[in-house]
Amino acid sequence: MPTQVSATTSFPTETDADTIAIPVFDGEGIAHDFEDGHLGNLVERGEAKTSVGSTAVTHAGDLRFIVYGLGKRDDVDGEKARRAAAAVETRARSLGAVKLAIEIPHHATDEVVEGLTEGVILSTYRWDTRKGADSDRREPVAEVLLSDHDDRSVPVARGVLLATAQNRARDLQNSPPNEMTPDALAARAKEIADSSEHATLETLDRQQLIEAGCGAFAAVAQGTEREPRMIVIKWNPPGTTAEPLALVGKAVTFDSGGISIKPSVGMEGMKFDMSGGAAVLEATAAIIELGVNVPVIAVVGATENLPSGSAMRPSDIVTASDGTTIEIDNTDAEGRLVLADCLVKAKAEGAKRIVDLATRTGAMDIALGPAYAGLFSNNDEWAATLMAASDGSGEPLWRMPLHPSYRKMIDGVYADIRNTASKRVAGASTAAEFLHHFAGDEIPWAHLDIAGVADDVDLPYAKKGGAGFGVRLLVTLAESLAS
Ligand code: BES
Ligand code: ZN
Ligand code: ZN
């Protein structure tokens, strides 16, 4: 059973919770104390710290109390709330709590209330369904109430919806690649499209990709026996006046590198090479669930990248659906081949703004690590819109450069363009310039290289495995364009 999270206007001690979490800020006391300063004493004695992520436990009567730190009152934001709430849930779970009531600090903004909600739900996430019984393993807290004097059910409901969508993306990411195949992603896309009469689904299989001229995408898929899928979900809310937004995701369900095979150490992590597609699918599901008033074209390119007797070779030349000829220098630079045809498709479907998400380069991971995803864009205003969405959702982006000199490095020798740069420099930027070629300059386009933030990010609410990066960001972005 997933943890039930809801808002209440009852005071925590008036609920039937077995565990009550009370916030504390730097230099402040406990707002609602219990039994003549019982909790305040914890703070005064220094047992309860006020830094974000700190928790201290005490008991009074039948009740268990967790004092949780939120840092400086003026600095608290959604991300600090997510981290603090995750610490509370983790502590409560380790103590065997079943029903937890969390006191929301007075005058908290909606962003903070949402953050607390999301932190709890993201923290309860587990992907250990294949492990045998383990008597030490604690169940997540079954029910969580977020308590405030005022009715906070609106931000709590939004937090529940977004964090649940993010956890679904983590399920897609964490599932093994023998199960999370392109076909399985297409099946999930069908459920999403079927959830509304205003949504439609189109999928292209191997034969259809070839017939549509998607020679770059098809080249990646030719090494595997599993059918590839180009997945297109369209969301057309009635009465919207907003221009269509395309969300494009790389979903390489396993990237072995192909003939340019990767070293075996760490190759298992390449099941996460579908993380961009996972974020696009579940963000689209949430956009539909929220009824966000903007038309969305979600395009997910799903295939494996495997070596075989039929696999593409370095030096092959293929033709993308816009007619560009591409020289394949390295079969491990497959994401750009898949996305090239997906970007052309998004434009053909009428996109007026595009954002793509992809685990594209080790270079990006090395440059920024898990702290930021790299943002590349052909349009400053569009980049600023994405930055604003990133501030709102708490998923940090760092703007990275495009430049004609990076573009020059992927000029083809035998064809229009080559899939890896002539020099091993600025790998994330030359990869972005490859996509830029297909996105063009007429439509605002942005590329998010999420190679460093997709998995194993060691956040309090997402320590190991898929992080679901981008789901909240894309929903927030869509909302900012709604009209
Ligand atoms: N899926 C990888 C990128 C990646 C690397 C994601 C590390 C997450 C962690 C991508 O398809 C790839 O193999 N990129 C190559 C590009 C190179 C061949 C130009 C890379 O980054 O090494
Ligand atoms: Zn690769
Ligand atoms: Zn890849």
Coordinates of C-alpha atoms and ligand atoms in Angstrom, one line a residue:
M1 CA 0.0 0.0 0.0
P2 CA 1.4 3.4 -0.9
T3 CA 1.7 5.9 2.0
Q4 CA -1.5 7.9 2.3
V5 CA -0.7 11.6 2.7
S6 CA -3.3 14.3 3.3
A7 CA -3.8 17.7 4.9
T8 CA -5.6 18.3 8.2
T9 CA -6.6 21.4 10.2
S10 CA -6.6 19.4 13.4
F11 CA -3.7 20.0 15.8
P12 CA -1.3 17.0 15.6
T13 CA -2.1 15.8 19.2
E14 CA -5.8 15.9 18.3
T15 CA -5.3 13.3 15.5
D16 CA -4.8 9.6 16.3
A17 CA -1.2 9.7 15.0
D18 CA 1.4 7.7 17.0
T19 CA 4.2 10.0 16.0
I20 CA 4.2 13.8 15.8
A21 CA 6.8 15.9 14.0
I22 CA 7.3 19.5 15.2
P23 CA 9.5 22.0 13.2
V24 CA 12.2 24.2 14.7
F25 CA 14.0 27.1 13.2
D26 CA 17.5 28.5 14.0
G27 CA 17.4 30.7 17.1
E28 CA 13.7 30.0 17.8
G29 CA 11.8 27.9 20.3
I30 CA 9.0 25.4 19.7
A31 CA 5.8 27.1 18.7
H32 CA 3.4 24.6 20.2
D33 CA 5.1 22.8 23.0
F34 CA 3.9 19.9 25.0
E35 CA 3.8 19.3 28.8
D36 CA 5.4 22.5 29.9
G37 CA 8.3 22.8 27.5
H38 CA 9.1 19.1 27.0
L39 CA 10.2 19.7 23.4
G40 CA 11.8 23.1 24.0
N41 CA 14.1 21.4 26.4
L42 CA 15.4 19.2 23.7
V43 CA 16.3 22.3 21.7
E44 CA 17.8 24.1 24.7
R45 CA 19.9 21.1 25.6
G46 CA 21.2 21.0 22.1
E47 CA 19.8 17.5 21.5
A48 CA 17.4 18.8 18.8
K49 CA 19.4 20.6 16.2
T50 CA 17.9 23.2 13.9
S51 CA 19.8 22.4 10.7
V52 CA 17.8 20.9 7.7
G53 CA 17.8 17.2 8.0
S54 CA 18.3 17.0 11.8
T55 CA 15.8 15.1 13.9
A56 CA 15.6 14.4 17.6
V57 CA 13.2 12.0 19.3
T58 CA 11.4 12.0 22.6
H59 CA 8.4 10.4 24.1
A60 CA 5.5 11.7 26.2
G61 CA 2.7 9.5 27.3
D62 CA 1.8 7.1 24.4
L63 CA 3.1 9.6 21.9
R64 CA 6.4 9.8 20.1
F65 CA 7.7 13.2 19.1
I66 CA 10.2 14.1 16.4
V67 CA 11.7 17.6 16.4
Y68 CA 12.8 18.4 12.9
G69 CA 15.1 21.2 11.8
L70 CA 14.3 23.6 9.0
G71 CA 17.3 26.0 9.3
K72 CA 16.8 29.7 9.1
R73 CA 13.2 30.8 8.9
D74 CA 13.8 33.3 6.1
D75 CA 15.8 30.8 4.0
V76 CA 13.3 27.9 4.0
D77 CA 12.2 26.9 0.5
G78 CA 10.7 23.9 -1.3
E79 CA 13.9 22.0 -1.5
K80 CA 14.8 22.4 2.2
A81 CA 11.3 21.3 3.0
R82 CA 11.7 18.2 0.8
R83 CA 15.0 17.3 2.6
A84 CA 13.6 18.0 6.1
A85 CA 10.5 15.9 5.4
A86 CA 12.5 13.0 4.0
A87 CA 14.6 13.0 7.2
V88 CA 11.4 12.9 9.3
E89 CA 10.0 10.0 7.3
T90 CA 13.3 8.1 7.5
R91 CA 13.5 8.6 11.3
A92 CA 9.8 7.8 11.8
R93 CA 10.1 4.6 9.7
S94 CA 13.2 3.4 11.6
L95 CA 11.2 3.8 14.9
G96 CA 8.3 1.8 13.5
A97 CA 5.8 4.6 13.2
V98 CA 2.6 3.8 11.4
K99 CA 0.7 7.1 11.5
L100 CA 2.7 10.3 11.4
A101 CA 1.4 13.9 11.9
I102 CA 3.8 16.6 10.7
E103 CA 3.2 20.1 11.9
I104 CA 3.6 22.6 9.1
P105 CA 5.5 25.7 10.3
H106 CA 3.3 28.8 10.7
H107 CA 2.8 31.0 7.6
A108 CA 4.6 28.4 5.4
T109 CA 4.3 29.2 1.7
D110 CA 2.5 26.8 -0.7
E111 CA 6.0 25.9 -2.0
V112 CA 7.1 24.8 1.4
V113 CA 3.9 22.8 2.1
E114 CA 4.3 21.1 -1.3
G115 CA 8.0 20.4 -0.6
L116 CA 7.1 18.7 2.8
T117 CA 4.5 16.6 1.0
E118 CA 6.9 15.6 -1.8
G119 CA 9.7 14.9 0.6
V120 CA 7.6 12.4 2.5
I121 CA 6.4 10.6 -0.6
L122 CA 9.7 10.5 -2.3
S123 CA 11.3 9.2 0.9
T124 CA 8.9 6.3 1.1
Y125 CA 9.9 5.1 -2.3
R126 CA 11.5 1.6 -2.5
W127 CA 12.3 -0.6 -5.4
D128 CA 13.1 -3.9 -3.6
T129 CA 10.1 -5.9 -4.7
R130 CA 12.4 -8.7 -5.9
K131 CA 14.2 -9.1 -2.7
G132 CA 13.3 -11.9 -0.3
A133 CA 12.0 -11.3 3.2
D134 CA 14.3 -9.3 5.6
S135 CA 13.1 -9.0 9.2
D136 CA 15.2 -5.8 9.6
R137 CA 13.5 -4.0 6.9
R138 CA 10.9 -1.5 8.1
E139 CA 7.8 -0.7 6.2
P140 CA 7.4 3.0 5.2
V141 CA 5.0 5.0 7.4
A142 CA 1.5 4.1 6.3
E143 CA -0.3 7.4 6.8
V144 CA 0.9 11.0 7.0
L145 CA -1.1 14.0 8.0
L146 CA 0.2 17.5 7.3
S147 CA -1.3 19.8 10.0
D148 CA -1.8 23.5 9.8
H149 CA -4.4 25.9 11.3
D150 CA -5.4 26.8 7.8
D151 CA -6.6 24.5 5.1
R152 CA -3.6 23.4 3.1
S153 CA -5.2 20.7 1.1
V154 CA -4.5 22.4 -2.3
P155 CA -0.6 22.4 -2.1
V156 CA -0.7 19.0 -0.3
A157 CA -2.7 17.5 -3.2
R158 CA -0.3 19.0 -5.8
G159 CA 2.7 17.6 -3.9
V160 CA 1.1 14.2 -3.7
L161 CA 0.3 14.2 -7.5
L162 CA 3.8 15.4 -8.5
A163 CA 5.8 13.1 -6.1
T164 CA 3.7 10.1 -7.1
A165 CA 4.4 10.8 -10.8
Q166 CA 8.1 11.1 -10.0
N167 CA 8.0 7.8 -8.1
R168 CA 6.4 6.2 -11.2
A169 CA 9.2 7.5 -13.3
R170 CA 11.6 5.9 -10.8
D171 CA 9.8 2.6 -11.2
L172 CA 10.3 2.8 -15.0
Q173 CA 14.0 3.6 -14.4
N174 CA 14.7 1.0 -11.8
S175 CA 13.0 -1.9 -13.6
P176 CA 15.5 -4.2 -15.3
P177 CA 16.1 -3.8 -19.0
N178 CA 14.9 -7.3 -19.8
E179 CA 11.4 -6.1 -18.6
M180 CA 11.5 -2.3 -19.2
T181 CA 11.7 -2.8 -23.0
P182 CA 10.6 -0.3 -25.6
D183 CA 7.3 -2.2 -25.8
A184 CA 6.8 -1.9 -22.1
L185 CA 7.3 1.8 -22.3
A186 CA 4.8 1.9 -25.1
A187 CA 2.3 0.0 -23.0
R188 CA 2.7 2.6 -20.2
A189 CA 2.2 5.3 -22.8
K190 CA -1.1 3.7 -23.8
E191 CA -2.3 3.8 -20.2
I192 CA -1.4 7.5 -20.1
A193 CA -3.1 8.3 -23.4
D194 CA -6.2 6.2 -22.4
S195 CA -6.5 8.3 -19.2
S196 CA -8.2 11.2 -21.1
E197 CA -10.4 11.6 -24.1
H198 CA -8.3 14.6 -25.0
A199 CA -5.1 12.5 -25.4
T200 CA -4.0 10.3 -28.3
L201 CA -1.2 7.8 -28.9
E202 CA 0.8 6.9 -31.9
T203 CA 3.6 4.4 -31.9
L204 CA 6.0 3.6 -34.7
D205 CA 7.7 0.2 -34.8
R206 CA 10.9 -0.8 -36.7
Q207 CA 9.2 -1.1 -40.1
Q208 CA 7.2 2.1 -39.6
L209 CA 10.4 4.0 -38.6
I210 CA 12.1 2.8 -41.7
E211 CA 9.1 3.8 -43.9
A212 CA 9.0 7.2 -42.2
G213 CA 12.6 7.7 -43.2
C214 CA 13.9 7.8 -39.6
G215 CA 17.2 6.3 -40.7
A216 CA 19.1 7.6 -37.7
F217 CA 16.8 6.1 -35.1
A218 CA 16.4 2.8 -37.1
A219 CA 20.2 2.5 -37.3
V220 CA 20.5 2.3 -33.5
A221 CA 17.7 -0.2 -33.4
Q222 CA 19.1 -2.5 -36.0
G223 CA 21.5 -4.2 -33.6
T224 CA 18.8 -5.6 -31.4
E225 CA 16.0 -8.1 -32.0
R226 CA 13.7 -6.2 -29.7
E227 CA 11.3 -3.9 -31.6
P228 CA 12.0 -0.2 -31.1
R229 CA 9.2 2.3 -30.5
M230 CA 8.8 5.9 -31.3
I231 CA 6.1 6.9 -28.9
V232 CA 4.0 10.0 -29.5
I233 CA 1.4 11.1 -27.0
K234 CA -0.6 14.2 -27.8
W235 CA -2.5 16.1 -25.2
N236 CA -5.0 18.6 -26.6
P237 CA -7.0 20.3 -23.8
P238 CA -10.2 21.8 -25.2
G239 CA -10.3 25.6 -25.3
T240 CA -6.6 26.3 -24.8
T241 CA -5.0 29.2 -26.6
A242 CA -1.4 28.2 -25.8
E243 CA 1.1 27.1 -28.4
P244 CA 2.0 23.4 -28.5
L245 CA 4.9 22.4 -26.3
A246 CA 7.0 19.3 -27.3
L247 CA 8.6 17.2 -24.6
V248 CA 11.2 14.8 -26.2
G249 CA 12.9 12.0 -24.2
K250 CA 15.7 9.6 -24.9
A251 CA 14.7 6.1 -23.8
V252 CA 17.6 3.8 -24.7
T253 CA 16.4 0.9 -22.5
F254 CA 20.0 -0.5 -22.4
D255 CA 23.1 1.2 -23.9
S256 CA 25.9 -1.3 -24.3
G257 CA 27.6 1.1 -26.7
G258 CA 26.9 -1.2 -29.7
I259 CA 30.0 -2.2 -31.7
S260 CA 31.9 0.7 -30.0
I261 CA 31.2 -1.3 -26.9
K262 CA 31.5 0.2 -23.4
P263 CA 33.8 -1.3 -20.7
S264 CA 32.0 -3.9 -18.6
V265 CA 32.6 -2.0 -15.3
G266 CA 29.6 0.1 -14.7
M267 CA 27.8 -1.0 -17.8
E268 CA 24.8 -2.2 -15.7
G269 CA 24.1 1.5 -15.0
M270 CA 23.1 1.9 -18.6
K271 CA 19.7 0.5 -17.9
F272 CA 19.1 4.2 -16.7
D273 CA 19.7 5.4 -20.3
M274 CA 15.9 5.6 -20.7
S275 CA 15.6 8.2 -17.9
G276 CA 14.7 11.1 -20.2
G277 CA 11.9 9.1 -21.7
A278 CA 10.7 8.0 -18.3
A279 CA 10.5 11.7 -17.1
V280 CA 8.7 12.7 -20.3
L281 CA 6.1 9.9 -20.0
E282 CA 5.3 10.5 -16.3
A283 CA 5.3 14.3 -16.6
T284 CA 2.8 13.9 -19.4
A285 CA 0.7 11.7 -17.2
A286 CA 0.7 14.4 -14.5
I287 CA 0.0 17.2 -17.0
I288 CA -3.1 15.2 -18.1
E289 CA -4.1 14.5 -14.5
L290 CA -3.8 18.1 -13.6
G291 CA -5.6 19.2 -16.8
V292 CA -2.8 21.7 -17.6
N293 CA -4.2 24.0 -20.3
V294 CA -1.4 23.7 -22.9
P295 CA -1.2 21.3 -25.8
V296 CA 1.6 18.8 -25.3
I297 CA 3.4 16.7 -27.9
A298 CA 5.4 14.0 -26.0
V299 CA 7.9 12.1 -28.2
V300 CA 9.9 9.3 -26.7
G301 CA 12.5 7.4 -28.6
A302 CA 12.8 3.9 -27.2
T303 CA 15.2 1.2 -28.3
E304 CA 18.2 -0.8 -27.1
N305 CA 21.7 -0.2 -28.3
L306 CA 23.3 -3.6 -28.7
P307 CA 26.2 -5.1 -30.8
S308 CA 25.3 -7.9 -33.2
G309 CA 25.8 -9.1 -36.7
S310 CA 23.2 -6.7 -37.9
A311 CA 24.4 -3.7 -35.7
M312 CA 25.4 -0.4 -37.3
R313 CA 29.2 0.0 -37.7
P314 CA 31.5 3.0 -37.2
S315 CA 31.8 4.6 -40.6
D316 CA 28.2 3.7 -41.7
I317 CA 26.3 6.6 -43.3
V318 CA 22.6 6.9 -42.5
T319 CA 19.9 9.4 -43.5
A320 CA 17.7 11.1 -40.9
S321 CA 14.0 12.0 -41.5
D322 CA 14.9 15.6 -42.5
G323 CA 17.3 14.3 -45.2
T324 CA 20.5 15.0 -43.2
T325 CA 23.2 12.4 -43.9
I326 CA 25.0 11.3 -40.8
E327 CA 28.4 9.5 -40.6
I328 CA 28.5 7.2 -37.6
D329 CA 31.9 7.5 -36.0
N330 CA 31.0 5.9 -32.7
T331 CA 28.0 3.7 -32.2
D332 CA 28.0 4.7 -28.5
A333 CA 26.9 8.2 -29.4
E334 CA 23.4 6.7 -30.1
G335 CA 21.2 9.1 -28.1
R336 CA 21.7 11.9 -30.7
L337 CA 20.8 9.5 -33.5
V338 CA 17.5 8.5 -31.8
L339 CA 16.7 12.1 -30.8
A340 CA 17.5 13.5 -34.3
D341 CA 14.4 11.8 -35.7
C342 CA 12.4 12.5 -32.6
L343 CA 13.1 16.2 -32.9
V344 CA 12.1 16.2 -36.6
K345 CA 8.9 14.4 -35.6
A346 CA 8.1 16.9 -32.9
K347 CA 8.4 19.8 -35.4
A348 CA 6.3 17.9 -38.0
E349 CA 3.6 17.5 -35.3
G350 CA 3.4 21.3 -34.9
A351 CA 5.6 22.0 -31.9
K352 CA 6.2 25.7 -31.2
R353 CA 8.5 25.1 -28.3
I354 CA 10.7 22.1 -27.6
V355 CA 12.6 20.7 -24.6
D356 CA 14.4 17.4 -24.8
L357 CA 15.8 15.4 -21.9
A358 CA 18.5 12.8 -22.3
T359 CA 21.3 11.0 -20.5
R360 CA 23.6 12.1 -23.2
T361 CA 27.2 12.4 -22.2
G362 CA 29.7 11.2 -19.6
A363 CA 31.2 14.6 -20.2
M364 CA 28.2 16.3 -18.6
D365 CA 28.3 14.0 -15.6
I366 CA 32.0 14.8 -15.1
A367 CA 31.4 18.6 -15.5
L368 CA 28.5 19.0 -13.2
G369 CA 28.0 15.8 -11.3
P370 CA 24.6 15.3 -9.6
A371 CA 24.2 19.0 -8.6
Y372 CA 22.9 20.3 -11.9
A373 CA 21.6 19.1 -15.3
G374 CA 23.1 20.9 -18.2
L375 CA 20.8 23.3 -20.1
F376 CA 21.6 24.1 -23.8
S377 CA 19.3 26.4 -25.8
N378 CA 19.1 28.3 -29.0
N379 CA 16.9 31.0 -27.4
D380 CA 17.7 33.1 -24.3
E381 CA 14.0 33.7 -23.4
W382 CA 13.2 30.0 -23.6
A383 CA 16.3 29.3 -21.5
A384 CA 15.0 31.8 -18.9
T385 CA 11.6 30.2 -18.9
L386 CA 13.2 26.8 -18.2
M387 CA 15.4 28.3 -15.4
A388 CA 12.2 29.7 -13.8
A389 CA 10.6 26.3 -13.9
S390 CA 13.7 24.8 -12.4
D391 CA 13.7 27.3 -9.6
G392 CA 10.0 26.5 -9.0
S393 CA 10.5 22.7 -9.0
G394 CA 13.8 22.5 -7.2
E395 CA 15.6 20.6 -9.9
P396 CA 18.7 22.7 -10.7
L397 CA 19.8 23.5 -14.2
W398 CA 23.1 25.1 -15.3
R399 CA 23.2 26.9 -18.6
M400 CA 25.9 25.5 -20.9
P401 CA 27.2 26.9 -24.2
L402 CA 26.4 26.2 -27.8
H403 CA 29.0 27.7 -30.2
P404 CA 29.7 27.7 -33.9
S405 CA 33.2 26.2 -33.1
Y406 CA 31.5 23.2 -31.5
R407 CA 29.3 22.8 -34.5
K408 CA 32.3 22.8 -36.7
M409 CA 33.8 19.8 -34.8
I410 CA 30.9 17.7 -36.0
D411 CA 31.1 18.7 -39.7
G412 CA 31.0 15.4 -41.7
V413 CA 33.9 14.2 -43.8
Y414 CA 31.9 11.8 -45.9
A415 CA 28.4 13.1 -45.0
D416 CA 26.6 16.3 -43.8
I417 CA 27.4 15.7 -40.2
R418 CA 29.2 13.2 -38.0
N419 CA 27.9 11.7 -34.7
T420 CA 31.0 12.3 -32.7
A421 CA 33.4 15.3 -32.7
S422 CA 36.7 15.2 -34.4
K423 CA 38.4 16.3 -31.1
R424 CA 37.7 14.9 -27.7
V425 CA 36.9 18.3 -26.1
A426 CA 33.6 19.9 -24.9
G427 CA 31.8 16.6 -25.3
A428 CA 28.5 17.8 -23.9
S429 CA 28.5 20.9 -26.1
T430 CA 29.4 19.1 -29.4
A431 CA 26.6 16.6 -28.5
A432 CA 24.2 19.5 -28.1
E433 CA 25.3 21.0 -31.4
F434 CA 24.3 17.8 -33.1
L435 CA 20.8 18.1 -31.7
H436 CA 20.8 21.8 -32.5
H437 CA 21.2 20.9 -36.2
F438 CA 17.9 19.0 -36.1
A439 CA 16.1 21.4 -33.8
G440 CA 17.1 24.4 -36.0
D441 CA 16.8 28.0 -35.0
E442 CA 13.2 28.8 -35.8
I443 CA 11.6 27.3 -32.8
P444 CA 12.8 27.9 -29.2
W445 CA 14.5 24.6 -28.3
A446 CA 16.3 23.5 -25.1
H447 CA 18.3 20.3 -24.4
L448 CA 18.7 19.0 -20.9
D449 CA 21.7 16.6 -20.5
I450 CA 20.6 14.7 -17.4
A451 CA 23.5 12.1 -17.5
G452 CA 24.7 13.2 -14.0
V453 CA 21.3 13.7 -12.3
A454 CA 19.3 10.7 -13.5
D455 CA 20.3 8.1 -10.9
D456 CA 22.3 7.5 -7.7
V457 CA 22.2 11.2 -6.7
D458 CA 22.4 10.7 -3.0
L459 CA 19.7 13.1 -2.0
P460 CA 17.9 12.6 1.3
Y461 CA 14.7 11.7 -0.7
A462 CA 16.4 9.9 -3.6
K463 CA 19.6 8.2 -2.5
K464 CA 20.1 5.3 -4.9
G465 CA 18.6 4.2 -8.2
G466 CA 16.4 6.3 -10.4
A467 CA 15.8 9.8 -9.2
G468 CA 12.9 10.7 -11.4
F469 CA 14.6 14.0 -12.4
G470 CA 12.6 16.3 -14.6
V471 CA 9.1 15.2 -13.8
R472 CA 8.3 18.1 -11.5
L473 CA 10.3 20.4 -13.8
L474 CA 8.3 19.6 -17.0
V475 CA 5.0 19.9 -15.2
T476 CA 6.0 23.2 -13.8
L477 CA 7.2 24.3 -17.2
A478 CA 3.9 23.3 -18.9
E479 CA 1.9 25.1 -16.2
S480 CA 3.9 28.3 -16.8
L481 CA 2.8 28.2 -20.5
A482 CA -0.8 27.4 -19.9
S483 CA -3.5 29.7 -21.2
Ligands
BES1 N1 24.3 6.9 -22.4 C1 25.6 7.5 -22.7 C2 25.9 8.7 -21.8 C3 26.0 8.4 -20.3 C4 27.3 8.3 -19.8 C5 25.0 8.5 -19.4 C6 27.5 8.1 -18.4 C7 25.1 8.3 -18.1 C8 26.4 8.1 -17.6 C9 25.7 7.9 -24.1 O1 25.0 7.2 -25.1 C10 27.1 7.8 -24.5 O2 27.6 6.6 -24.5 N2 27.8 8.9 -24.7 C11 29.2 8.8 -25.0 C12 29.4 9.8 -26.2 C13 30.8 9.6 -26.8 C14 30.9 8.3 -27.5 C15 31.0 10.8 -27.8 C16 30.0 9.3 -23.8 O3 29.6 10.2 -23.1 O4 31.1 8.7 -23.6
ZN2 ZN 26.0 5.5 -25.7
ZN3 ZN 23.2 6.4 -24.3

